[in-house]
Amino acid sequence: MRRLLTTLVILLVVLVAGMSALVLLVNPNDFRGYMIKKVEQSSGYHLTLEGDLRWHVWPQLSILAGRMTLTAPGAAAPAVSADNMRLDVKLLPLLSHQLYVKQVMLKNAVIRLTPDSAEQNQPDAPIAPGGNQADDGSGSLWKFDIDNLRVVDSLLIWQRANNEQINVRDINLTLQQNDKHQAQIELSSRVNRDQRDLSFNLAANLDLQQFPRQIGAQVTQFSYQLEGADILAGAIKGEGSVQAVYQQASQQIVLSQLMLSANDSQLTGSASAQFGPVPAYTLDLSATQLNLDALSGWQTKTPDEEKLPPPVTASPVIANQADDPQQNLQVLRDFNAQLKLKADQVTYRGMSINQLAVQASNQQGLMTVTTLSGKLASGDFSLPGSMDARTDKPLIKLQPQLRQIELGEVLKAFDMPSALTGTFNMQGDFERRPSQCQGFRTSLARNGGAVHAECATSWFEYSTAYPASRGA
């Protein structure tokens, strides 16, 4: 036993002495030019390291660097900058004066995905002949071997074109990859915007064999929580999983086998997004249960609240219709989209909607609802239509079909007096600007016993009056 302990002590002393000698004999600054050259050869990005490089021996042999930046060719701002960088290296390759990095750790990093950090074409750059090197399968981006990557307490700034910046804060990321370019990633972060806070945790397996032309990901674990302004007190939280594939050539990401929960609601389906001057989005979702009340925080009024007279609120003074936030729909002009949704049971404002089917599209401001149907209040409804938001004065067209709808239940759901009861059937055409038919609910609530509703259009006219004796 004593010989074994003696042998272990001798080995430990030799190891410590060897590492000490190595640290004294090998200057880490000798690798500065090598690292800069390797990064530029493999990716085209320019690496800068400020200050001297120094050794850190325990608990892992590492090279410590001060502030670093990584800049794309021709970019005005660095794509990555960090206050501190640590390179965990292997010991044996240093004996032959070679650098093999096992792990890169960045702390307090700022990652920019913005127009000013993107690669810019140089006017004097040579044009590559046909058979572009970037299209071959050599995988040149993997020549500088990195087994592990860690990003701690960092920030991601994301912006497309002239859109508003989105800041993803408190990023903690761990990425491990093997020699087959298969990687595992763990990520936690939060996004704060418009007084709302979204925090999430993610674990995924990555397929990087064709990086950067294609990236495959299987998200095995995803959890999130959304809280803040206009969010119910208990927050919106849930879990999910998905398979994703990103294609660089087409700038397209495809999501399949999507499963997402939000409180007691469950969604499954697929989605895709194609980026470009006019992004295009596609959603195909289905749900067995979709509780919109639980997501919005809507609650049924108590009997005491129902007895209170409705508040009289003056209409806002709008100098120009284009200044009305309800009509400011210019965001619809910036993208194209396709939506399909089927839900077995939907809860909305206390009403139960069964067999809901939605099919809609948006073409740069021309939104078309081909199908919006379901069963509601002992009847069924269909509300196809369109909205043209390509001008400052949106135009709405509807072709409503209501059959055997219990009107009292619908009025109660929208906090209106139950002055109208019985089943309701309607079929017609409706065409109007949003501001030209706003008086129905207001006059219905203010008159109480004497109800008068009027909505006139060029195709459809409806006018009815009921005395107080016919009220609730």
Short mmCIF file of C-alpha atoms in Angstrom, two decimals:
data_model
loop_
_atom_site.label_atom_id
_atom_site.label_comp_id
_atom_site.label_asym_id
_atom_site.label_seq_id
_atom_site.Cartn_x
_atom_site.Cartn_y
_atom_site.Cartn_z
CA MET A 1 0.00 0.00 0.00
CA ARG A 2 2.86 2.33 0.88
CA ARG A 3 4.55 1.63 -2.47
CA LEU A 4 1.33 2.42 -4.31
CA LEU A 5 0.95 5.75 -2.52
CA THR A 6 4.60 6.55 -3.16
CA THR A 7 4.15 5.79 -6.86
CA LEU A 8 1.06 7.99 -7.09
CA VAL A 9 2.83 10.86 -5.35
CA ILE A 10 5.79 10.56 -7.73
CA LEU A 11 3.47 10.58 -10.75
CA LEU A 12 1.66 13.63 -9.39
CA VAL A 13 4.93 15.47 -8.81
CA VAL A 14 6.15 14.61 -12.31
CA LEU A 15 2.87 15.76 -13.81
CA VAL A 16 2.92 19.05 -11.92
CA ALA A 17 6.56 19.60 -12.77
CA GLY A 18 5.94 18.81 -16.42
CA MET A 19 3.00 21.17 -16.66
CA SER A 20 4.96 23.89 -14.88
CA ALA A 21 7.88 23.46 -17.24
CA LEU A 22 5.56 23.46 -20.21
CA VAL A 23 3.90 26.66 -19.07
CA LEU A 24 7.31 28.27 -18.63
CA LEU A 25 8.68 27.06 -21.96
CA VAL A 26 5.63 27.61 -24.19
CA ASN A 27 4.40 31.17 -24.62
CA PRO A 28 0.65 31.24 -25.41
CA ASN A 29 1.13 34.44 -27.40
CA ASP A 30 3.01 32.34 -29.96
CA PHE A 31 -0.38 30.91 -30.97
CA ARG A 32 -2.04 34.30 -31.55
CA GLY A 33 -1.21 34.53 -35.23
CA TYR A 34 -1.97 30.83 -35.73
CA MET A 35 -5.48 31.17 -34.29
CA ILE A 36 -6.25 34.31 -36.29
CA LYS A 37 -5.04 32.65 -39.49
CA LYS A 38 -7.00 29.43 -38.87
CA VAL A 39 -10.25 31.26 -38.14
CA GLU A 40 -9.92 33.40 -41.26
CA GLN A 41 -9.05 30.42 -43.47
CA SER A 42 -11.97 28.32 -42.27
CA SER A 43 -14.72 30.94 -42.08
CA GLY A 44 -13.49 34.18 -43.64
CA TYR A 45 -14.14 36.00 -40.37
CA HIS A 46 -11.44 38.18 -38.82
CA LEU A 47 -10.50 37.43 -35.21
CA THR A 48 -8.95 40.09 -32.99
CA LEU A 49 -7.54 39.45 -29.51
CA GLU A 50 -6.78 42.40 -27.23
CA GLY A 51 -4.13 42.15 -24.53
CA ASP A 52 -1.71 39.34 -23.77
CA LEU A 53 -2.66 35.67 -23.73
CA ARG A 54 -1.86 33.85 -20.48
CA TRP A 55 -1.96 30.33 -19.07
CA HIS A 56 -4.48 29.04 -16.55
CA VAL A 57 -3.45 25.64 -15.17
CA TRP A 58 -6.11 24.53 -12.66
CA PRO A 59 -8.55 22.77 -12.89
CA GLN A 60 -8.07 22.69 -16.67
CA LEU A 61 -5.12 23.76 -18.77
CA SER A 62 -6.43 26.84 -20.54
CA ILE A 63 -5.42 29.96 -22.39
CA LEU A 64 -7.10 33.11 -21.10
CA ALA A 65 -7.68 36.09 -23.38
CA GLY A 66 -9.09 39.52 -22.78
CA ARG A 67 -11.56 41.21 -25.10
CA MET A 68 -12.09 39.49 -28.46
CA THR A 69 -14.08 40.28 -31.60
CA LEU A 70 -15.09 38.23 -34.63
CA THR A 71 -16.01 40.28 -37.70
CA ALA A 72 -17.41 39.21 -41.07
CA PRO A 73 -15.69 40.45 -44.25
CA GLY A 74 -16.70 44.04 -44.97
CA ALA A 75 -19.02 44.28 -41.95
CA ALA A 76 -19.29 47.53 -40.02
CA ALA A 77 -19.82 45.83 -36.64
CA PRO A 78 -18.46 42.58 -35.20
CA ALA A 79 -20.69 39.53 -35.29
CA VAL A 80 -19.35 38.37 -31.92
CA SER A 81 -17.59 40.30 -29.19
CA ALA A 82 -16.79 39.19 -25.65
CA ASP A 83 -15.09 40.64 -22.60
CA ASN A 84 -13.41 37.35 -21.76
CA MET A 85 -12.51 34.21 -23.69
CA ARG A 86 -11.11 30.94 -22.35
CA LEU A 87 -9.63 28.19 -24.53
CA ASP A 88 -9.33 24.77 -22.89
CA VAL A 89 -6.51 22.98 -24.69
CA LYS A 90 -5.03 19.46 -24.73
CA LEU A 91 -1.67 18.99 -23.05
CA LEU A 92 0.12 16.45 -25.27
CA PRO A 93 -0.12 18.40 -28.57
CA LEU A 94 1.64 21.30 -26.85
CA LEU A 95 4.76 19.13 -26.55
CA SER A 96 5.13 19.40 -30.33
CA HIS A 97 4.06 23.04 -30.24
CA GLN A 98 0.60 22.32 -31.66
CA LEU A 99 -2.66 23.79 -30.41
CA TYR A 100 -5.72 21.58 -30.03
CA VAL A 101 -8.71 23.38 -28.51
CA LYS A 102 -11.17 21.22 -26.59
CA GLN A 103 -13.55 23.95 -25.51
CA VAL A 104 -14.14 27.63 -26.18
CA MET A 105 -15.90 29.63 -23.48
CA LEU A 106 -17.15 33.18 -24.01
CA LYS A 107 -18.38 35.29 -21.12
CA ASN A 108 -20.40 38.51 -21.38
CA ALA A 109 -20.53 38.10 -25.14
CA VAL A 110 -22.61 40.17 -27.55
CA ILE A 111 -23.78 38.27 -30.64
CA ARG A 112 -25.10 40.45 -33.46
CA LEU A 113 -27.39 39.19 -36.21
CA THR A 114 -27.99 42.61 -37.74
CA PRO A 115 -27.49 44.18 -41.17
CA ASP A 116 -24.34 46.03 -40.06
CA SER A 117 -22.73 42.79 -38.81
CA ALA A 118 -23.55 40.78 -41.95
CA GLU A 119 -20.95 39.99 -44.58
CA GLN A 120 -20.70 42.63 -47.31
CA ASN A 121 -19.53 41.99 -50.87
CA GLN A 122 -16.24 43.69 -51.57
CA PRO A 123 -16.17 45.64 -54.88
CA ASP A 124 -12.60 44.48 -55.61
CA ALA A 125 -13.16 40.85 -54.53
CA PRO A 126 -12.35 38.23 -57.19
CA ILE A 127 -15.24 36.27 -58.67
CA ALA A 128 -14.96 32.53 -58.12
CA PRO A 129 -15.25 30.31 -61.20
CA GLY A 130 -18.13 27.85 -61.59
CA GLY A 131 -17.77 25.09 -58.99
CA ASN A 132 -17.86 27.37 -56.01
CA GLN A 133 -15.77 26.16 -53.14
CA ALA A 134 -18.59 26.94 -50.74
CA ASP A 135 -20.75 24.37 -52.48
CA ASP A 136 -18.41 21.42 -52.08
CA GLY A 137 -18.78 18.90 -49.33
CA SER A 138 -15.39 19.40 -47.76
CA GLY A 139 -16.82 20.89 -44.59
CA SER A 140 -13.97 23.39 -44.37
CA LEU A 141 -15.58 25.18 -41.45
CA TRP A 142 -14.66 22.21 -39.27
CA LYS A 143 -10.89 22.25 -39.90
CA PHE A 144 -10.30 24.14 -36.65
CA ASP A 145 -11.34 21.42 -34.17
CA ILE A 146 -13.53 22.56 -31.27
CA ASP A 147 -15.15 19.86 -29.19
CA ASN A 148 -17.14 22.12 -26.91
CA LEU A 149 -18.50 25.65 -26.92
CA ARG A 150 -19.85 27.52 -23.92
CA VAL A 151 -21.46 30.95 -23.92
CA VAL A 152 -22.20 32.44 -20.49
CA ASP A 153 -24.27 35.49 -19.47
CA SER A 154 -24.41 36.85 -23.00
CA LEU A 155 -26.66 38.90 -25.28
CA LEU A 156 -28.03 38.25 -28.77
CA ILE A 157 -29.13 41.24 -30.89
CA TRP A 158 -31.33 40.19 -33.82
CA GLN A 159 -32.61 42.53 -36.52
CA ARG A 160 -33.80 42.04 -40.09
CA ALA A 161 -33.54 44.98 -42.52
CA ASN A 162 -35.11 48.07 -40.93
CA ASN A 163 -37.23 46.18 -38.41
CA GLU A 164 -37.02 46.75 -34.68
CA GLN A 165 -34.20 45.03 -32.83
CA ILE A 166 -34.98 42.05 -30.59
CA ASN A 167 -32.65 41.49 -27.64
CA VAL A 168 -32.26 37.96 -26.27
CA ARG A 169 -30.65 38.31 -22.84
CA ASP A 170 -28.97 36.08 -20.26
CA ILE A 171 -27.91 33.49 -22.83
CA ASN A 172 -26.30 30.39 -21.35
CA LEU A 173 -25.37 27.89 -24.03
CA THR A 174 -23.45 24.61 -24.04
CA LEU A 175 -22.64 22.83 -27.32
CA GLN A 176 -20.75 19.55 -27.62
CA GLN A 177 -19.90 17.96 -30.98
CA ASN A 178 -18.18 14.74 -31.99
CA ASP A 179 -16.03 13.79 -34.97
CA LYS A 180 -19.17 12.88 -36.97
CA HIS A 181 -20.43 16.47 -36.64
CA GLN A 182 -23.31 15.41 -34.40
CA ALA A 183 -23.86 17.87 -31.56
CA GLN A 184 -25.89 18.29 -28.41
CA ILE A 185 -26.98 21.72 -27.31
CA GLU A 186 -28.48 23.13 -24.13
CA LEU A 187 -29.73 26.70 -24.10
CA SER A 188 -31.49 28.95 -21.62
CA SER A 189 -32.36 32.61 -22.13
CA ARG A 190 -35.06 35.25 -21.88
CA VAL A 191 -36.57 37.91 -24.13
CA ASN A 192 -38.01 41.14 -22.70
CA ARG A 193 -40.17 43.30 -24.94
CA ASP A 194 -43.20 45.58 -24.48
CA GLN A 195 -43.16 44.96 -20.71
CA ARG A 196 -43.45 41.20 -21.29
CA ASP A 197 -40.84 38.66 -20.30
CA LEU A 198 -40.38 35.31 -22.07
CA SER A 199 -37.95 32.85 -20.48
CA PHE A 200 -37.17 29.43 -21.93
CA ASN A 201 -34.97 26.34 -21.66
CA LEU A 202 -34.10 24.13 -24.60
CA ALA A 203 -32.24 20.87 -25.23
CA ALA A 204 -31.66 19.55 -28.76
CA ASN A 205 -29.60 17.23 -30.94
CA LEU A 206 -27.99 18.88 -33.97
CA ASP A 207 -26.95 17.40 -37.32
CA LEU A 208 -24.12 19.56 -38.63
CA GLN A 209 -22.72 17.24 -41.31
CA GLN A 210 -23.68 19.70 -44.07
CA PHE A 211 -23.09 22.88 -42.08
CA PRO A 212 -23.51 25.69 -43.07
CA ARG A 213 -25.60 24.65 -46.09
CA GLN A 214 -28.02 22.70 -43.93
CA ILE A 215 -28.63 22.36 -40.21
CA GLY A 216 -30.92 19.73 -38.73
CA ALA A 217 -32.22 19.83 -35.17
CA GLN A 218 -34.38 17.62 -33.01
CA VAL A 219 -35.63 19.58 -30.01
CA THR A 220 -36.16 16.97 -27.35
CA GLN A 221 -37.03 19.31 -24.49
CA PHE A 222 -38.46 22.82 -24.53
CA SER A 223 -40.13 24.71 -21.70
CA TYR A 224 -41.15 28.35 -21.50
CA GLN A 225 -42.98 30.93 -19.40
CA LEU A 226 -44.51 34.20 -20.58
CA GLU A 227 -45.50 36.87 -18.07
CA GLY A 228 -45.91 40.62 -17.82
CA ALA A 229 -48.30 43.25 -19.18
CA ASP A 230 -51.73 41.97 -20.30
CA ILE A 231 -50.79 38.41 -19.27
CA LEU A 232 -52.92 36.56 -16.72
CA ALA A 233 -51.56 36.39 -13.17
CA GLY A 234 -50.51 32.74 -13.40
CA ALA A 235 -48.50 33.41 -16.58
CA ILE A 236 -48.62 31.37 -19.77
CA LYS A 237 -46.31 28.38 -19.65
CA GLY A 238 -45.88 25.05 -21.31
CA GLU A 239 -43.60 22.54 -22.99
CA GLY A 240 -42.93 21.35 -26.50
CA SER A 241 -40.81 19.42 -28.98
CA VAL A 242 -40.13 19.71 -32.71
CA GLN A 243 -37.89 18.63 -35.57
CA ALA A 244 -36.36 21.45 -37.61
CA VAL A 245 -34.31 21.73 -40.82
CA TYR A 246 -32.71 24.96 -42.06
CA GLN A 247 -31.62 25.34 -45.70
CA GLN A 248 -29.14 28.15 -46.34
CA ALA A 249 -29.65 28.34 -50.12
CA SER A 250 -33.40 28.90 -49.91
CA GLN A 251 -33.22 30.64 -46.51
CA GLN A 252 -35.99 28.34 -45.33
CA ILE A 253 -36.67 26.65 -42.02
CA VAL A 254 -39.15 23.77 -41.83
CA LEU A 255 -40.67 22.55 -38.56
CA SER A 256 -42.29 19.12 -38.38
CA GLN A 257 -43.72 16.92 -35.62
CA LEU A 258 -44.49 20.10 -33.69
CA MET A 259 -46.04 19.64 -30.26
CA LEU A 260 -46.67 22.63 -28.00
CA SER A 261 -48.68 23.13 -24.84
CA ALA A 262 -49.89 26.44 -23.41
CA ASN A 263 -51.45 26.03 -19.98
CA ASP A 264 -54.25 23.50 -20.64
CA SER A 265 -54.20 23.92 -24.43
CA GLN A 266 -52.39 21.53 -26.76
CA LEU A 267 -51.26 22.17 -30.35
CA THR A 268 -49.71 19.81 -32.89
CA GLY A 269 -48.78 20.24 -36.54
CA SER A 270 -46.10 21.73 -38.77
CA ALA A 271 -44.77 25.13 -39.80
CA SER A 272 -42.30 26.71 -42.19
CA ALA A 273 -40.74 30.10 -42.77
CA GLN A 274 -38.91 31.36 -45.84
CA PHE A 275 -36.90 34.51 -45.28
CA GLY A 276 -36.19 37.13 -47.89
CA PRO A 277 -37.35 40.59 -48.95
CA VAL A 278 -40.95 39.41 -48.34
CA PRO A 279 -40.95 36.60 -45.74
CA ALA A 280 -43.46 33.78 -46.17
CA TYR A 281 -44.88 31.80 -43.28
CA THR A 282 -46.99 28.63 -43.25
CA LEU A 283 -48.83 27.14 -40.26
CA ASP A 284 -50.79 23.90 -40.22
CA LEU A 285 -52.05 23.21 -36.70
CA SER A 286 -54.60 21.05 -34.95
CA ALA A 287 -55.81 20.91 -31.36
CA THR A 288 -58.08 18.72 -29.30
CA GLN A 289 -58.62 21.53 -26.80
CA LEU A 290 -57.88 25.23 -27.14
CA ASN A 291 -58.79 27.36 -24.13
CA LEU A 292 -58.46 30.98 -25.21
CA ASP A 293 -59.98 32.21 -21.94
CA ALA A 294 -57.17 30.63 -19.92
CA LEU A 295 -54.61 32.24 -22.23
CA SER A 296 -56.18 35.71 -22.20
CA GLY A 297 -57.28 35.72 -18.54
CA TRP A 298 -60.95 36.34 -19.42
CA GLN A 299 -63.39 35.48 -16.62
CA THR A 300 -67.19 35.31 -16.45
CA LYS A 301 -68.79 38.22 -14.59
CA THR A 302 -70.30 37.53 -11.18
CA PRO A 303 -74.03 38.27 -10.58
CA ASP A 304 -73.10 41.45 -8.66
CA GLU A 305 -70.94 42.67 -11.54
CA GLU A 306 -73.75 42.02 -14.02
CA LYS A 307 -76.10 44.33 -12.05
CA LEU A 308 -73.75 47.29 -12.34
CA PRO A 309 -74.66 49.77 -15.11
CA PRO A 310 -72.29 49.70 -18.06
CA PRO A 311 -69.70 52.47 -17.96
CA VAL A 312 -70.15 55.33 -20.39
CA THR A 313 -66.85 55.91 -22.13
CA ALA A 314 -66.37 58.75 -24.55
CA SER A 315 -65.12 57.74 -27.95
CA PRO A 316 -61.52 58.74 -28.56
CA VAL A 317 -60.94 61.73 -30.77
CA ILE A 318 -59.05 60.59 -33.85
CA ALA A 319 -57.70 63.33 -36.03
CA ASN A 320 -57.07 60.98 -38.89
CA GLN A 321 -58.33 57.50 -39.53
CA ALA A 322 -54.84 56.44 -40.44
CA ASP A 323 -53.78 57.34 -36.85
CA ASP A 324 -56.27 54.88 -35.31
CA PRO A 325 -54.18 52.01 -33.89
CA GLN A 326 -57.00 49.60 -34.71
CA GLN A 327 -56.61 50.49 -38.36
CA ASN A 328 -52.82 50.57 -38.37
CA LEU A 329 -52.45 47.23 -40.11
CA GLN A 330 -49.38 48.04 -42.15
CA VAL A 331 -47.54 45.08 -40.64
CA LEU A 332 -49.67 42.80 -42.84
CA ARG A 333 -48.04 44.31 -45.91
CA ASP A 334 -44.60 43.05 -44.91
CA PHE A 335 -45.14 39.29 -45.31
CA ASN A 336 -47.14 36.47 -46.87
CA ALA A 337 -48.73 33.73 -44.79
CA GLN A 338 -50.90 30.62 -44.95
CA LEU A 339 -52.83 29.33 -41.92
CA LYS A 340 -54.78 26.13 -41.35
CA LEU A 341 -56.25 25.36 -37.95
CA LYS A 342 -58.60 22.64 -36.78
CA ALA A 343 -59.75 22.38 -33.17
CA ASP A 344 -62.16 19.88 -31.68
CA GLN A 345 -63.15 22.17 -28.82
CA VAL A 346 -62.42 25.88 -28.27
CA THR A 347 -63.36 27.96 -25.23
CA TYR A 348 -63.82 31.66 -25.99
CA ARG A 349 -65.44 34.17 -23.61
CA GLY A 350 -67.18 31.34 -21.81
CA MET A 351 -68.64 29.90 -25.03
CA SER A 352 -67.84 26.41 -26.24
CA ILE A 353 -67.06 26.24 -29.96
CA ASN A 354 -66.88 22.75 -31.42
CA GLN A 355 -65.29 21.57 -34.66
CA LEU A 356 -63.63 24.91 -35.37
CA ALA A 357 -62.01 25.11 -38.81
CA VAL A 358 -59.91 28.04 -40.02
CA GLN A 359 -58.17 28.50 -43.35
CA ALA A 360 -56.73 31.92 -44.11
CA SER A 361 -53.98 33.60 -46.09
CA ASN A 362 -52.25 36.96 -46.30
CA GLN A 363 -50.66 38.37 -49.45
CA GLN A 364 -48.82 41.53 -48.41
CA GLY A 365 -51.87 43.12 -46.82
CA LEU A 366 -54.69 41.30 -48.62
CA MET A 367 -55.97 38.90 -45.97
CA THR A 368 -58.47 36.27 -47.11
CA VAL A 369 -60.40 34.01 -44.76
CA THR A 370 -61.55 31.11 -46.91
CA THR A 371 -62.97 29.12 -44.00
CA LEU A 372 -64.01 30.16 -40.50
CA SER A 373 -66.67 27.78 -39.31
CA GLY A 374 -67.78 25.82 -36.28
CA LYS A 375 -70.65 24.89 -34.01
CA LEU A 376 -71.73 27.44 -31.40
CA ALA A 377 -74.68 28.05 -29.06
CA SER A 378 -76.80 25.13 -30.31
CA GLY A 379 -76.21 26.17 -33.92
CA ASP A 380 -73.43 26.60 -36.43
CA PHE A 381 -71.73 29.48 -38.19
CA SER A 382 -69.58 30.25 -41.21
CA LEU A 383 -67.77 33.60 -41.55
CA PRO A 384 -65.69 33.70 -44.74
CA GLY A 385 -64.42 37.08 -45.83
CA SER A 386 -61.45 39.27 -46.56
CA MET A 387 -59.70 42.42 -45.42
CA ASP A 388 -57.73 44.66 -47.75
CA ALA A 389 -55.13 46.49 -45.66
CA ARG A 390 -52.98 47.59 -48.58
CA THR A 391 -54.26 51.16 -48.18
CA ASP A 392 -54.53 53.44 -45.15
CA LYS A 393 -58.27 52.72 -44.95
CA PRO A 394 -58.75 48.95 -44.68
CA LEU A 395 -61.82 47.44 -46.33
CA ILE A 396 -63.60 44.48 -44.73
CA LYS A 397 -65.85 42.08 -46.62
CA LEU A 398 -67.81 39.30 -44.93
CA GLN A 399 -70.32 36.71 -46.07
CA PRO A 400 -71.76 35.56 -42.72
CA GLN A 401 -73.99 32.51 -42.41
CA LEU A 402 -75.52 31.88 -38.98
CA ARG A 403 -77.96 29.04 -38.40
CA GLN A 404 -79.95 28.36 -35.23
CA ILE A 405 -77.60 30.40 -33.02
CA GLU A 406 -78.91 31.04 -29.48
CA LEU A 407 -78.57 34.83 -29.47
CA GLY A 408 -78.84 35.33 -25.71
CA GLU A 409 -75.76 33.21 -25.05
CA VAL A 410 -73.70 35.18 -27.54
CA LEU A 411 -74.80 38.57 -26.15
CA LYS A 412 -73.94 37.47 -22.62
CA ALA A 413 -70.48 36.40 -23.71
CA PHE A 414 -69.80 39.92 -25.01
CA ASP A 415 -71.24 41.62 -21.88
CA MET A 416 -74.32 42.92 -23.71
CA PRO A 417 -77.83 43.12 -22.22
CA SER A 418 -79.92 40.04 -22.96
CA ALA A 419 -82.57 42.15 -24.67
CA LEU A 420 -82.60 39.86 -27.69
CA THR A 421 -83.31 36.17 -27.12
CA GLY A 422 -84.18 33.17 -29.23
CA THR A 423 -82.54 31.47 -32.17
CA PHE A 424 -80.95 33.61 -34.85
CA ASN A 425 -80.46 32.89 -38.54
CA MET A 426 -78.67 35.19 -40.96
CA GLN A 427 -77.12 35.11 -44.39
CA GLY A 428 -75.81 38.14 -46.18
CA ASP A 429 -72.96 40.23 -47.55
CA PHE A 430 -71.15 42.84 -45.52
CA GLU A 431 -68.70 45.42 -46.85
CA ARG A 432 -67.47 48.36 -44.83
CA ARG A 433 -64.58 50.30 -43.40
CA PRO A 434 -63.85 49.36 -39.77
CA SER A 435 -64.88 52.79 -38.45
CA GLN A 436 -68.27 52.90 -40.20
CA CYS A 437 -70.07 50.25 -38.18
CA GLN A 438 -69.00 50.74 -34.58
CA GLY A 439 -72.28 51.79 -32.99
CA PHE A 440 -74.00 48.44 -32.57
CA ARG A 441 -72.49 47.38 -29.26
CA THR A 442 -72.35 50.93 -27.83
CA SER A 443 -76.03 51.74 -28.43
CA LEU A 444 -77.06 48.25 -27.31
CA ALA A 445 -75.28 48.70 -23.99
CA ARG A 446 -76.31 52.31 -23.31
CA ASN A 447 -80.02 52.05 -24.07
CA GLY A 448 -80.58 49.04 -21.77
CA GLY A 449 -84.35 48.51 -22.04
CA ALA A 450 -84.82 50.31 -25.35
CA VAL A 451 -82.47 48.66 -27.79
CA HIS A 452 -81.74 50.05 -31.21
CA ALA A 453 -79.12 48.62 -33.55
CA GLU A 454 -78.44 49.80 -37.05
CA CYS A 455 -75.79 48.89 -39.55
CA ALA A 456 -76.23 50.05 -43.14
CA THR A 457 -74.13 48.97 -46.08
CA SER A 458 -74.55 49.10 -49.82
CA TRP A 459 -75.55 45.41 -49.91
CA PHE A 460 -77.08 44.70 -46.51
CA GLU A 461 -79.37 46.77 -44.25
CA TYR A 462 -80.49 45.75 -40.79
CA SER A 463 -82.59 47.87 -38.42
CA THR A 464 -84.58 46.69 -35.43
CA ALA A 465 -86.07 48.24 -32.29
CA TYR A 466 -87.43 46.49 -29.21
CA PRO A 467 -89.39 48.20 -26.36
CA ALA A 468 -88.36 47.85 -22.76
CA SER A 469 -91.04 45.24 -22.02
CA ARG A 470 -89.23 42.77 -24.28
CA GLY A 471 -85.98 43.04 -22.38
CA ALA A 472 -84.60 40.43 -20.04
#
